[in-house]
Each structure stands twice: as structure tokens, then as C-alpha cells.
XYZ file of C-alpha atoms in Angstrom:
93
model
C 89.640 44.720 289.454
C 89.160 44.868 293.182
C 91.825 43.846 295.625
C 91.034 40.369 296.944
C 89.912 40.246 300.553
C 92.343 37.465 301.598
C 95.314 39.619 300.656
C 94.168 42.694 302.516
C 92.482 41.223 305.574
C 94.095 37.839 306.230
C 97.716 38.638 305.396
C 99.584 40.956 307.680
C 101.984 43.241 305.848
C 104.803 45.000 307.663
C 104.436 48.204 305.656
C 103.020 49.738 302.497
C 105.899 48.547 300.324
C 105.398 44.947 301.368
C 101.640 45.237 300.776
C 102.201 46.761 297.335
C 104.626 43.971 296.358
C 102.323 41.236 297.685
C 99.273 42.573 295.882
C 101.276 43.121 292.660
C 102.445 39.494 292.787
C 98.879 38.308 293.262
C 97.627 40.401 290.326
C 100.461 39.071 288.122
C 99.462 35.512 289.048
C 95.740 36.194 288.567
C 96.163 37.760 285.121
C 99.170 35.826 283.846
C 99.013 32.276 285.143
C 95.625 31.538 286.731
C 93.264 29.801 284.318
C 89.790 31.346 284.138
C 86.751 29.200 283.447
C 84.933 32.054 281.675
C 87.865 32.354 279.245
C 87.911 28.680 278.311
C 90.484 27.847 280.991
C 92.994 30.311 279.644
C 94.840 33.147 281.344
C 93.555 36.695 280.717
C 96.960 37.874 279.458
C 97.011 35.121 276.808
C 93.648 36.327 275.510
C 94.785 39.966 275.617
C 98.017 39.232 273.714
C 96.127 37.382 270.976
C 93.696 40.255 270.552
C 96.465 42.861 270.490
C 98.366 40.954 267.793
C 95.229 40.713 265.664
C 94.089 44.308 266.257
C 94.407 47.018 263.654
C 95.464 50.562 264.476
C 91.936 51.849 263.937
C 90.719 49.432 266.622
C 93.034 51.067 269.167
C 91.431 54.492 269.271
C 91.979 54.701 273.021
C 95.643 55.105 272.033
C 95.102 57.713 269.310
C 98.286 59.600 270.192
C 100.297 56.593 268.976
C 98.814 56.864 265.484
C 100.941 58.622 262.893
C 97.959 60.726 261.805
C 97.794 62.450 265.174
C 99.553 65.845 264.913
C 102.418 66.251 267.293
C 102.826 69.249 269.544
C 105.899 70.315 267.579
C 104.212 70.118 264.171
C 103.190 73.477 262.695
C 99.447 73.882 262.213
C 97.939 75.796 259.323
C 94.778 77.285 260.856
C 93.424 78.336 257.450
C 93.389 74.731 256.282
C 91.605 73.564 259.444
C 88.872 76.190 259.125
C 88.363 75.481 255.413
C 87.948 71.754 256.081
C 85.166 72.357 258.594
C 86.947 70.510 261.396
C 87.013 73.559 263.642
C 83.307 74.179 263.102
C 82.430 70.743 264.417
C 84.361 71.253 267.648
C 83.304 73.282 270.640
C 85.812 76.103 270.899
């Protein structure tokens, strides 16, 4: 999302902190309270929350580290098992 021109050009901010707070407030309004025609006059966050509640773990592959099947850094790895399964062969080493 691009920063709206009225906030950056028409509003004078005293400093960077004030600009950051003003733009953050506008983004919160735009995503949380402003009704969007393309979304059936609903707020984007309402749509997002509904989709997140209905989503399955497999649908959230952009967050693969949160899945329990993702090995942790502390977990011991048996290299023999990885090479036997063919996983290592499919990766570029």
C-alpha cells in the first residue's frame, strides 16, 4: 500500500515521529474502519480475520516455521535418514 498523498504533501508534520504516528493512524483507519466498495462495503481487516479463522495450517505456508512439522534449530538431525529419504538429493546443496 502506498502512502496517501494528502498525508504526506498536505499535512505538515513537525518531525518524523509525528509523521509516523499520523500515517499509522491513517493506515489503521483505512484497513480497520473504512468500508471498501470492492469488498462489499466491508473493512479489509474484517475480511482478513474471517479468512484467517477459516484457514487451515497447510494454507499458511508463508508461515511454515509456525508449523509443528518444521524442525527447530535445537532439534538433532539424523543426516543418514535425510539422505535415505531423498530429500537432500532434491535440494541444491
